[in-house]
Coordinates of C-alpha atoms in Angstrom, one line a residue:
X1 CA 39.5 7.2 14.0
X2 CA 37.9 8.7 17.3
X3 CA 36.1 11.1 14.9
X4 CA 34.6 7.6 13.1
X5 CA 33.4 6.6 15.8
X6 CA 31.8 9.4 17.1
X7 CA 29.7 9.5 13.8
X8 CA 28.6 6.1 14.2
X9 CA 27.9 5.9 18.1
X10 CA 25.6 9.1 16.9
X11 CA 24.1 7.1 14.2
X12 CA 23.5 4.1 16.7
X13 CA 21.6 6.5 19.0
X14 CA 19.5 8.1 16.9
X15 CA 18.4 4.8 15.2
X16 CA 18.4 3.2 18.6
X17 CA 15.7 5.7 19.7
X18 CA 13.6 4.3 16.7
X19 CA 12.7 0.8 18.8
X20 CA 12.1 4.1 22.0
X21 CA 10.2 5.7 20.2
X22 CA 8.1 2.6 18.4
X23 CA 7.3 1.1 21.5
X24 CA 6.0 4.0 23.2
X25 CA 4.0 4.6 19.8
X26 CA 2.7 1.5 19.6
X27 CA 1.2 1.7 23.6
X28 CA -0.5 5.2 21.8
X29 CA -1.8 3.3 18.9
X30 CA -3.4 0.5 20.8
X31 CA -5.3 2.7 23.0
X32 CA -6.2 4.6 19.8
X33 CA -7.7 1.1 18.4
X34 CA -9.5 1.0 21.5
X35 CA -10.7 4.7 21.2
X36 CA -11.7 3.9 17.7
X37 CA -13.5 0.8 19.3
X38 CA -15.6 2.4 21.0
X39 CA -16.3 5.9 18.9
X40 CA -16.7 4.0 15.5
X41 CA -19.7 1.8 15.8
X42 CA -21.6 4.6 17.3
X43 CA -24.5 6.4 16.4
X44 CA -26.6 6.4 12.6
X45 CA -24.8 6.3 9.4
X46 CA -25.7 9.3 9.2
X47 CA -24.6 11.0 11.6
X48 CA -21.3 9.0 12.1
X49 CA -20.5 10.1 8.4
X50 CA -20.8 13.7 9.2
X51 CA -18.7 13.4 12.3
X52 CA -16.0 11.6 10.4
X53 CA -16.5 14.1 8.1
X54 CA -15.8 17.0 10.0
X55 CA -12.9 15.6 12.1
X56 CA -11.0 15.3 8.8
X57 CA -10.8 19.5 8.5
X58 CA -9.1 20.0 12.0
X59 CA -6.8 17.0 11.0
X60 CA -5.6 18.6 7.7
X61 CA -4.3 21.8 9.5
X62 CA -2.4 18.9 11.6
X63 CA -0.7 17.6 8.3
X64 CA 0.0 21.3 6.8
X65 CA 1.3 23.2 9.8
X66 CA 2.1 20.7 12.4
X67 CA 3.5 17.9 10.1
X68 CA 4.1 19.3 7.0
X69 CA 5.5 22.7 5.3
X70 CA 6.4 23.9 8.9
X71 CA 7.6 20.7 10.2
X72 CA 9.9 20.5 6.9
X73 CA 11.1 23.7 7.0
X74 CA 11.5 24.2 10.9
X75 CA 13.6 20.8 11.7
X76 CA 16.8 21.3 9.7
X77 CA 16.8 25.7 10.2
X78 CA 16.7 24.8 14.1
X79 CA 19.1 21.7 13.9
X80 CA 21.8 23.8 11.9
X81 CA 20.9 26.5 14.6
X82 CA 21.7 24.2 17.7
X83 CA 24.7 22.8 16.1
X84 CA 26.6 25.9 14.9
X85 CA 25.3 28.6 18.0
X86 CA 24.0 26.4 20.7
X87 CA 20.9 25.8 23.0
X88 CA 20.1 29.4 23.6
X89 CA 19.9 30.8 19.6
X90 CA 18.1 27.6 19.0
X91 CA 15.2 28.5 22.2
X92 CA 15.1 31.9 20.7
X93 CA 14.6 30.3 17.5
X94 CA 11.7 28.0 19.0
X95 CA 10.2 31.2 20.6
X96 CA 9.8 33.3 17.5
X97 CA 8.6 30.5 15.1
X98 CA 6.1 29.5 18.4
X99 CA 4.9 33.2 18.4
X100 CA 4.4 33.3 14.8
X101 CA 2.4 30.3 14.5
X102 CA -0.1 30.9 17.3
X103 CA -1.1 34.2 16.0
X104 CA -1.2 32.5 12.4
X105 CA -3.8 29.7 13.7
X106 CA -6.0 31.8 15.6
X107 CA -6.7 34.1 12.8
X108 CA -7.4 30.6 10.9
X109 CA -9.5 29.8 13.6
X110 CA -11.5 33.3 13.8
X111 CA -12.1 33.0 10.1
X112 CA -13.1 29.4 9.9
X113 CA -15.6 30.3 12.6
X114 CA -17.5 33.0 10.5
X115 CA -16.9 31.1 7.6
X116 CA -19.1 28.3 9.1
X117 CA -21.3 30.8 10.8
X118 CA -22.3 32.4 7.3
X119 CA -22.6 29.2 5.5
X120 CA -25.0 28.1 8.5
X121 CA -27.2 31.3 8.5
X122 CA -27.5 31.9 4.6
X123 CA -27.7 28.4 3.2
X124 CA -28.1 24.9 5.7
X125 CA -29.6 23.2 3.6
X126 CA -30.2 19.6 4.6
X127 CA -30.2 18.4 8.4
X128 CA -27.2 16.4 7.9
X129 CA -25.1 19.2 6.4
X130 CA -25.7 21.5 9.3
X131 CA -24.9 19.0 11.3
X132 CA -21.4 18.5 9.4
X133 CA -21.2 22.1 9.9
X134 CA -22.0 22.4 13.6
X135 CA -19.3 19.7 14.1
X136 CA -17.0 21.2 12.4
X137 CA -17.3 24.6 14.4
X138 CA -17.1 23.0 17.4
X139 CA -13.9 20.5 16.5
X140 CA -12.1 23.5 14.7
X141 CA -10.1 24.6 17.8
X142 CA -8.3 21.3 17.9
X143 CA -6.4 22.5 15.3
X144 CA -4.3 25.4 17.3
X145 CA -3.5 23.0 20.2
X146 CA -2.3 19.8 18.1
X147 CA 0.0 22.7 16.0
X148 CA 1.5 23.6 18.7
X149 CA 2.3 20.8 20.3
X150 CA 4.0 19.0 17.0
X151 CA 6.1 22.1 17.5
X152 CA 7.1 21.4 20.5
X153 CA 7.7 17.7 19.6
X154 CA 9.5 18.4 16.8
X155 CA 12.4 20.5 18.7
X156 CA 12.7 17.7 20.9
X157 CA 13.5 15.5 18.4
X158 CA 15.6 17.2 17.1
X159 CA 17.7 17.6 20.3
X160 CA 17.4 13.5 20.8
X161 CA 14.7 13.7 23.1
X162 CA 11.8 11.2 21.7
X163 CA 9.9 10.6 24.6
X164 CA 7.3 12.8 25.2
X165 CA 5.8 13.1 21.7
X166 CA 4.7 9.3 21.4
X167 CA 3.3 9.9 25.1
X168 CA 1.1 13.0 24.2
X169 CA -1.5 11.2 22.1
X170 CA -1.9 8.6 25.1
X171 CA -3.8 11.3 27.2
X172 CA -6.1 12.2 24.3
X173 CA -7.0 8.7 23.5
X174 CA -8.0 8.2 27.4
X175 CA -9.9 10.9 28.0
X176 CA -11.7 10.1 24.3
X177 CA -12.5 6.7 25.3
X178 CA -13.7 8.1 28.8
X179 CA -16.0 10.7 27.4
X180 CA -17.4 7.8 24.5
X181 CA -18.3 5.5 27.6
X182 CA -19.3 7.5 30.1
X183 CA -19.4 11.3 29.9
X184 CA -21.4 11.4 26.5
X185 CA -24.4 8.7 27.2
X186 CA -24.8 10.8 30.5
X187 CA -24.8 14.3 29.2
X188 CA -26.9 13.2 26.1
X189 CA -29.6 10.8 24.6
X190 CA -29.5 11.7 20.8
X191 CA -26.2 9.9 18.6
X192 CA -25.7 13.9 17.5
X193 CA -25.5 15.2 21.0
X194 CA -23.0 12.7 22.0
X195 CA -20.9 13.4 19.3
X196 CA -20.8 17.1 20.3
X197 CA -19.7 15.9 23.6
X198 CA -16.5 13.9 22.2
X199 CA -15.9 16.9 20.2
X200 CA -15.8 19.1 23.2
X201 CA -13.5 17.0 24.5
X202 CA -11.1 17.0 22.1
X203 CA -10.6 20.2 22.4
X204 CA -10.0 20.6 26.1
X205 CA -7.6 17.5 25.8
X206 CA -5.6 19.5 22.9
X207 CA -5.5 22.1 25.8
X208 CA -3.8 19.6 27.9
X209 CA -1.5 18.3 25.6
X210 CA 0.2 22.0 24.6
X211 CA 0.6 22.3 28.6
X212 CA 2.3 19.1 28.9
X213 CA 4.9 19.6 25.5
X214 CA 5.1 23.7 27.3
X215 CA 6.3 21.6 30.6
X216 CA 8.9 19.4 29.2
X217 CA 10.0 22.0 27.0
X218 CA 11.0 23.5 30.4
X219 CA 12.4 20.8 31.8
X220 CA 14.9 21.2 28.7
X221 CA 15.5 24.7 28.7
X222 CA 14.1 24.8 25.4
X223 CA 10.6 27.1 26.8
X224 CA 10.6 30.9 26.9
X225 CA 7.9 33.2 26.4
X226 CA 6.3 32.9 22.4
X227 CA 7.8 36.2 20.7
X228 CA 6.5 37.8 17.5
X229 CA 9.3 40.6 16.9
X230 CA 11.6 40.8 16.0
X231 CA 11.2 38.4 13.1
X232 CA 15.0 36.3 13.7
X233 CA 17.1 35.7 10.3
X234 CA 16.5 31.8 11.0
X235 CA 13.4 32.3 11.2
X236 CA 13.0 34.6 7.7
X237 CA 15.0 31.4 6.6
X238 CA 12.2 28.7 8.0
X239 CA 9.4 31.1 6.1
X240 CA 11.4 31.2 2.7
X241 CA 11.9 27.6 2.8
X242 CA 8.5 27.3 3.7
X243 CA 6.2 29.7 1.7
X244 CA 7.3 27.3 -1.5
X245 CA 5.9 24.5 0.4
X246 CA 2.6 26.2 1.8
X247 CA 0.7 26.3 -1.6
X248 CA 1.3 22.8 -2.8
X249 CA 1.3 20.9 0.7
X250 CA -2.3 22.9 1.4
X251 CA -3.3 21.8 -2.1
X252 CA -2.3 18.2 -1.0
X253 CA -4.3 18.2 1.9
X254 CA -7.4 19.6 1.2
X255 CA -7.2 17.1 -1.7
X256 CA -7.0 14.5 1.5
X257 CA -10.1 16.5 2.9
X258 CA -12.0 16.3 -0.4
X259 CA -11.5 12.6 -1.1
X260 CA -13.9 12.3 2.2
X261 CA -16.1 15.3 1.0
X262 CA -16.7 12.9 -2.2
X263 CA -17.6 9.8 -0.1
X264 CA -19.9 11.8 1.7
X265 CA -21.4 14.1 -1.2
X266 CA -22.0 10.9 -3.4
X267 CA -23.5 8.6 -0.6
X268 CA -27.1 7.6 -1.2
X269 CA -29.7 9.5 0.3
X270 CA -33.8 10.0 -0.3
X271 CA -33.2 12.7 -2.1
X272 CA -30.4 11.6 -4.4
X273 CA -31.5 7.4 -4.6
X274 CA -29.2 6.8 -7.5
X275 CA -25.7 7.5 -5.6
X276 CA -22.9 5.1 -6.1
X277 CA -22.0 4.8 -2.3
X278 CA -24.2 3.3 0.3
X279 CA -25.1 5.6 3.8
X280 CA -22.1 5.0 6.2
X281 CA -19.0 4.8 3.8
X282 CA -17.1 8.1 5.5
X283 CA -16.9 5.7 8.6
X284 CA -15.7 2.4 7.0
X285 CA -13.4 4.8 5.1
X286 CA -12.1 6.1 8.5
X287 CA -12.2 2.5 10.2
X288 CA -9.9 1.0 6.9
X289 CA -7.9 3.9 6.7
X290 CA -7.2 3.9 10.8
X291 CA -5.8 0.2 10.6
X292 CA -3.4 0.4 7.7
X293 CA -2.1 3.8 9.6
X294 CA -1.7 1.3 12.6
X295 CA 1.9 0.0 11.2
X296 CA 2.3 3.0 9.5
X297 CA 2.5 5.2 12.3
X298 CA 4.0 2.7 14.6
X299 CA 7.0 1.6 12.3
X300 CA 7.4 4.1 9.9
X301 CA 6.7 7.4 11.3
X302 CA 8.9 6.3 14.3
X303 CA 11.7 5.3 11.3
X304 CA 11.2 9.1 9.9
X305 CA 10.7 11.0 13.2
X306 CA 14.2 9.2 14.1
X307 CA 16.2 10.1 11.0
X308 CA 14.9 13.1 10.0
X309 CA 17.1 15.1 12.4
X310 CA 20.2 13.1 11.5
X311 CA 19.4 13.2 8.4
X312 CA 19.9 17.1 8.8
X313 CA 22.7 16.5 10.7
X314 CA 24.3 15.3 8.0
X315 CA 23.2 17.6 5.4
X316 CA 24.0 20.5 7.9
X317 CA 27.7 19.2 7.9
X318 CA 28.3 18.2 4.4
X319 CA 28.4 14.8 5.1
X320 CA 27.5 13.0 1.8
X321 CA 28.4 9.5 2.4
X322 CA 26.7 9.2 6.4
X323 CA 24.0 10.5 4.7
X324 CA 23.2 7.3 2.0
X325 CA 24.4 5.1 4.7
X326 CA 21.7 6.6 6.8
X327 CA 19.1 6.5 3.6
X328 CA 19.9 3.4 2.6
X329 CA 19.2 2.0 5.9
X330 CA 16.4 3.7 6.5
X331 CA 14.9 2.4 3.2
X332 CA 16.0 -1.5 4.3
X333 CA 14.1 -1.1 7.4
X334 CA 11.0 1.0 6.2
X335 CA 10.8 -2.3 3.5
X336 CA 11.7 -5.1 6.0
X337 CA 8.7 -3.7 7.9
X338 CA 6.0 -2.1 5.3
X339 CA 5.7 -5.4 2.8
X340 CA 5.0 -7.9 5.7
X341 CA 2.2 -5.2 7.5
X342 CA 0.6 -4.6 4.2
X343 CA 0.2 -8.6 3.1
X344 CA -0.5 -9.2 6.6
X345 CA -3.6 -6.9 6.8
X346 CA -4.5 -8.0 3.3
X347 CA -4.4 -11.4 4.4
X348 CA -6.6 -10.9 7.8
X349 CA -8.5 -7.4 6.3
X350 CA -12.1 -9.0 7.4
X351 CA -11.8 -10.6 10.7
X352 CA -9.7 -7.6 11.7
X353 CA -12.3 -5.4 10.9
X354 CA -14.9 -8.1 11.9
X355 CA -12.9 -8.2 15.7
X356 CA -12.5 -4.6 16.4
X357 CA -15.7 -2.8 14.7
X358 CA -18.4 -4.9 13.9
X359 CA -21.0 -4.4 16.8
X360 CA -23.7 -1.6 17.6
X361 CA -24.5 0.6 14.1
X362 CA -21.2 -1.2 12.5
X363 CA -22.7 -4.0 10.6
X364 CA -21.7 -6.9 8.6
X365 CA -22.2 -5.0 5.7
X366 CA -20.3 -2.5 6.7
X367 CA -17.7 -5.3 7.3
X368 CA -17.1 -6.5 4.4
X369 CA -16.7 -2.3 2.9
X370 CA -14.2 -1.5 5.5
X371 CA -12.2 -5.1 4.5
X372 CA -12.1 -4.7 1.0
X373 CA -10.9 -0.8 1.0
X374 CA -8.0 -1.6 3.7
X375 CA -7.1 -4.5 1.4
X376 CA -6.7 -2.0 -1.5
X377 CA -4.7 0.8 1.1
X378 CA -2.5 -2.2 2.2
X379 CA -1.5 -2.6 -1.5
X380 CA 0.7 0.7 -1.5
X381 CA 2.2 -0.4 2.1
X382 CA 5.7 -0.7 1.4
X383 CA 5.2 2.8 -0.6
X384 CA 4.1 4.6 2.0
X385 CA 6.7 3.7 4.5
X386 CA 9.3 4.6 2.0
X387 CA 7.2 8.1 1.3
X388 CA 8.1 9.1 4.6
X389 CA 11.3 8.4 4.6
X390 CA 12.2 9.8 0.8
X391 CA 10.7 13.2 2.2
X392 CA 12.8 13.8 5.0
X393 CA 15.5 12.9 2.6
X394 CA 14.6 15.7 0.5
X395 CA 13.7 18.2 3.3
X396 CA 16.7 17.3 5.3
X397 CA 18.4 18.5 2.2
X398 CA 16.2 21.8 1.7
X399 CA 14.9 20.4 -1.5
X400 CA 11.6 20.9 -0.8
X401 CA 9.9 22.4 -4.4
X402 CA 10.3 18.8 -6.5
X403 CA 8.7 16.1 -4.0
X404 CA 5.4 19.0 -2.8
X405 CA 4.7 19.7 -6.9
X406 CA 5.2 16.2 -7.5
X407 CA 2.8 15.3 -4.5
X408 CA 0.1 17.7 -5.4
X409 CA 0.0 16.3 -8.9
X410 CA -0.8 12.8 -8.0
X411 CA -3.3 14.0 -5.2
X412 CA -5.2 15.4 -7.7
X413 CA -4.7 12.5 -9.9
X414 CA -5.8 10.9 -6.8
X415 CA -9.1 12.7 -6.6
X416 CA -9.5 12.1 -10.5
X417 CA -8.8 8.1 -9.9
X418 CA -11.7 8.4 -6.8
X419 CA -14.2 10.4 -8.3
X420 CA -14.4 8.1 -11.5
X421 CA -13.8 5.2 -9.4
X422 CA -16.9 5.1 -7.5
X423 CA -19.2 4.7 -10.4
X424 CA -17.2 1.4 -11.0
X425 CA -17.3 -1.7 -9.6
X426 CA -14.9 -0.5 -6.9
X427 CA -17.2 1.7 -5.1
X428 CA -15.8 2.8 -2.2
X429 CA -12.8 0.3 -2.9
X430 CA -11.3 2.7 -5.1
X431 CA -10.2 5.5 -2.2
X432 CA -7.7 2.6 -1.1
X433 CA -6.7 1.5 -4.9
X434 CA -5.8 5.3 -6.0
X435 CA -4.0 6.2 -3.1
X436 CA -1.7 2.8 -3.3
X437 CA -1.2 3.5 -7.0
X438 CA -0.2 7.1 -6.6
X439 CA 2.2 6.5 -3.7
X440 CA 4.0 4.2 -5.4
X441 CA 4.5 6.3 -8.3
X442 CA 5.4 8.9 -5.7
X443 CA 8.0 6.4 -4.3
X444 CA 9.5 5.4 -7.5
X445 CA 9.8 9.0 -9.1
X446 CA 11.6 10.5 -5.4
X447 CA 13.9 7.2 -5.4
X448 CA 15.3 7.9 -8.8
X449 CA 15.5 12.0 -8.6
X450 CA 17.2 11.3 -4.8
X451 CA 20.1 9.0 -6.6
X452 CA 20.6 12.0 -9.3
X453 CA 21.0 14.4 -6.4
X454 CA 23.3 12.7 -4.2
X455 CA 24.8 9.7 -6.1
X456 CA 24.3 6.0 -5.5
X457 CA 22.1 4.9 -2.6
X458 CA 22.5 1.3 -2.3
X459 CA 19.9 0.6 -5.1
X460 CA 21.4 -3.0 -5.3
X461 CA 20.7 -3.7 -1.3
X462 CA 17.6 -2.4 -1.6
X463 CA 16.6 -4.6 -4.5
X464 CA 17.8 -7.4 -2.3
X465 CA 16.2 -6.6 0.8
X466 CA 12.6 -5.9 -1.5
X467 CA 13.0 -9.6 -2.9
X468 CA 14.2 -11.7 0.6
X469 CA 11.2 -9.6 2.4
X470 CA 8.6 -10.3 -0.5
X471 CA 9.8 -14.1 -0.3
X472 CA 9.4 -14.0 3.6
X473 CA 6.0 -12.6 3.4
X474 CA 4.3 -14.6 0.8
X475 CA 5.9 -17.3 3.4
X476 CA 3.7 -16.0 6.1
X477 CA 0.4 -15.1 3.7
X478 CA 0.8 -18.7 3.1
X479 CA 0.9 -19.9 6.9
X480 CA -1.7 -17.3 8.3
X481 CA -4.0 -18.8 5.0
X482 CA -2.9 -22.3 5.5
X483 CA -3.5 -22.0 9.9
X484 CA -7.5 -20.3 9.0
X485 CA -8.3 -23.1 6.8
X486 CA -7.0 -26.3 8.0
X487 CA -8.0 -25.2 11.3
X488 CA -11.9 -24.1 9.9
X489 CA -11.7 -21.0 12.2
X490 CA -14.5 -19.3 12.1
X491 CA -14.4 -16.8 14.6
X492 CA -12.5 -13.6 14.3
X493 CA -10.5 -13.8 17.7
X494 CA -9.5 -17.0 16.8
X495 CA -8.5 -16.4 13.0
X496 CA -6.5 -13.4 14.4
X497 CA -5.0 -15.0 17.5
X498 CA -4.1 -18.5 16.2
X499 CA -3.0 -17.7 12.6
X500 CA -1.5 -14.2 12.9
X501 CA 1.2 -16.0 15.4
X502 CA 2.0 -18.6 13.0
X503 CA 2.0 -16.1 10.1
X504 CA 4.7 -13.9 12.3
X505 CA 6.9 -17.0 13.7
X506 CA 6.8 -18.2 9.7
X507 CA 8.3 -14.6 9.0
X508 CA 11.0 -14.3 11.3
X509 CA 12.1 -18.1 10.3
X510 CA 11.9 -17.1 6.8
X511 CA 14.0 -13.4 7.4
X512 CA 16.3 -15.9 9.2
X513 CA 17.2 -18.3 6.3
X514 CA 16.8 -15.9 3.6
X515 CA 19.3 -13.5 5.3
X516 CA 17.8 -10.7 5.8
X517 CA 19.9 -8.3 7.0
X518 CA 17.7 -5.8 8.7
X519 CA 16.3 -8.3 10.9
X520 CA 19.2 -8.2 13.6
X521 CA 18.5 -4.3 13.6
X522 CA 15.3 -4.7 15.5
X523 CA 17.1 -6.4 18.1
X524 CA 20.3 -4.8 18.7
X525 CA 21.1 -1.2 19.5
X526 CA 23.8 -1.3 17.3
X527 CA 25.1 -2.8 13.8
X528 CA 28.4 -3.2 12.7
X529 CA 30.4 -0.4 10.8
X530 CA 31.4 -3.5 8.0
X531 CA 27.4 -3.8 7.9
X532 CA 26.6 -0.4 7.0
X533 CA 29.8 0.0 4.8
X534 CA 28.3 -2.9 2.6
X535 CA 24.9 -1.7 2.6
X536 CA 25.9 1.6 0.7
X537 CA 27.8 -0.2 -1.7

């Protein structure tokens, strides 16, 4: 019995931390939008496109080493480590994987540098490409620091310490939105030079992000100095599991990396007049693509940060049945919240974008881009919340080969989708359609191989909670709609702040009747045991 209820007062904590570890994400992503408020309408087409451009390479080392194949492979190996020989193996652990890694991304670094160098010397072709590759050479370095300091985040976690992690990004959005104001129009006159500037200091910010994580990592005993040898078995462990992973997880990304190399390769210029995409499309790309990652990485990353180290709890321990209850849940949530976010920014796509862009070089035109491709991300919404969860499923589990070769065929059929997409009437809609079409393919396929591996997952709860939430939300589409038009709004700070409200109370009231049972979740710590018993059923 005491042994029950250990299990599910650890289970309450760890989802407990999710509304933790939401809230302090959320206070990250608004200053993000602002950030992105003030660096998006800035400068040319042009010039914006190569920025954006350029940012995305940095970024994709973020998903491979910081997020991805390490991430995977380093959270259950140091989990099982804390759990069966303590803090202290685990710290060694940390410092030999830590070791490893910085000497891994500054030979990356070193050779991404020349690379660029000898691109720029022997072939620069066309102003705006060597300004796409002096950007890049100067961003590049961001890439060691924000590494590093997922590390560090991630070994928190996984000892229950969500905190820090959310907070990081918080000093890198100020200090962005300081420099966009102030520090670039006074250091330079020309849209290039300025964006040089908030590339500098994105860098030096990284710098001061690693040195916070490398305090608090003190503060928890967890920090000791990097080591490279000996190489520790756990750690031979984290490469094995991790080598399968590097190949098709870099494959996935620099797909990610191409999409935008596409957008900006095929945009019309003098010297190619007949292009599908019109000058500028790399930044409403970013602008649609950072607003459906709003809820994204509010509720769902905060959903799988949470339960990926239970999860490998559980797996760790043998644990079968805490595990569904934990996936199954997971799922109900990551639903109850992706459906309403995507019809909600479906619903509101244009005065959203309208609101927070549109001033400066962001113009209506651009407008109504931006809308119409966050309309076609916000299609694969629920999909991508369940994405993340289904992953850390699988990695929790070590099963890492099935869900990386099945993601690295559907981002190239991805890239195929976008590259014969933009000569349709799609245009640049078409990098939001593919990507909802492939996730959910990606969701559906990991959903069905998950229930062979490990038995029955509450498909029938799910299926319930997927129909009560679609009912609730075409409830609210139909409120926000019905609140715009009776009311003739016009403006965008009005659409947004009188019928968003209306759309959201119409939810809740819906979730109410309908019964949703994930709704009490997001206000209580804790759920009753005869709850999650019946949810795995």
């Amino acid at each position: 019995m005491n042994d029950q209820v250990d299990k599910k007062a650890e289970r309450e904590r760890f989802f407990g931390a999710t509304k933790v570890v939401s809230s302090l994400t959320f206070l990250s992503r608004l200053l993000g939008l602002l950030r992105d408020v003030v660096i998006v309408p800035l400068g040319s087409a042009i010039v914006a496109d190569a920025f954006w451009t350029a940012f995305a390479i940095p970024n994709m080392f973020r998903r491979l080493f910081g997020e991805g194949a390490l991430s995977a492979a380093f959270v259950p190996v140091f989990t099982e480590s804390f759990e069966r020989s303590g803090l202290d193996r685990a710290r060694k652990v940390l410092a030999n994987v830590a070791g490893l890694l910085a000497v891994i991304l500054m030979a990356l670094f070193v050779l991404g540098e020349v690379v660029l160098l000898l691109i720029w010397l022997s072939s620069p072709g066309t102003w705006s490409r060597t300004l796409l590759i002096q950007l890049t050479a100067v961003m590049l370095p961001f890439m060691i620091t924000i590494c590093l300091l997922a590390l560090g985040s991630a070994a928190l976690n996984c000892l229950g310490h969500f905190v820090y992690p959310p907070l990081a990004p918080i000093l890198l959005n100020i200090m962005l939105i300081i420099t966009a104001l102030w520090l670039a129009p006074m250091l330079a006159r020309s849209d290039e030079g300025q964006f040089f500037i908030i590339g500098v200091a994105l860098v030096l910010t990284g710098v001061l992000q690693v040195a916070g994580i490398a305090w608090l990592l003190g503060k928890f005993r967890l920090l000791t100095m990097p080591r490279i040898r000996p190489i520790l078995p756990e750690v031979r462990r984290i490469a094995r599991l991790m080598l399968p992973m590097v190949i098709p997880m870099s494959a996935m990304q620099i797909g990610a990396v191409a999409s935008r190399f596409i957008a900006w390769g095929f945009t019309r210029t003098v010297e190619h007049p007949n292009y599908p995409l019109e000058p500028g499309v790399v930044r409403c790309i970013y602008a649609a693509a950072r607003l459906y990652n709003f809820p994204l990485g509010i509720l769902a990353i905060s959903i799988a940060t949470v339960v990926f180290p239970l999860f490998s709890r559980y797996a760790a321990r043998g644990s079968e049945d805490d595990f569904r209850r934990s996936v199954n849940r997971a799922l109900r949530l990551g639903i109850f919240l992706g459906i309403p976010s995507g019809v909600g920014l479906i619903v509101l796509a244009k005065p959203v974008i309208s609101l927070i862009f549109q001033r400066r070089n962001f113009t209506p035109f651009d407008t109504s881009r931006a809308a119409f491709i966050l309309q076609m991300y916000c299609v694969g919404m629920a999909a991508y919340f369940c994405n993340h969860i289904l992953l850390r499923a699988f990695f929790a589990r070590k099963e890492t080969r099935l869900p990386l070769i099945l993601a690295v065929v559907l981002s190239g059929l991805n890239l195929i989708l976008i590259f014969f997409g933009i000569f349709t009437p799609l245009r640049a809609g078409v990098f939001g359609a593919s990507l909802s079409f492939t996730s959910t393919v990606n969701t559906c396929i990991l959903l069905y191989v998950l229930k062979i591996r490990i038995g029955t997952i509450g498909g029938r709860a799910i299926l319930i909670s997927i129909v009560r939430t679609a009912i609730s939300s075409a409830i609210m589409a139909t409120a926000i709609w019905s609140a715009w038009k009776l009311l003739s709004l016009t403006e965008p700070w009005k659409v947004i702040v009188i019928s968003l409200p209306v759309g959201v109370v119409a939810f809740f009231i819906s979730a109410v009747i309908m019964r949703c049972k994930e709704l009490p979740e997001l206000f209580q710590r804790a759920s009753s045991a005869r709850g999650d018993d019946e949810q795995s059923n």
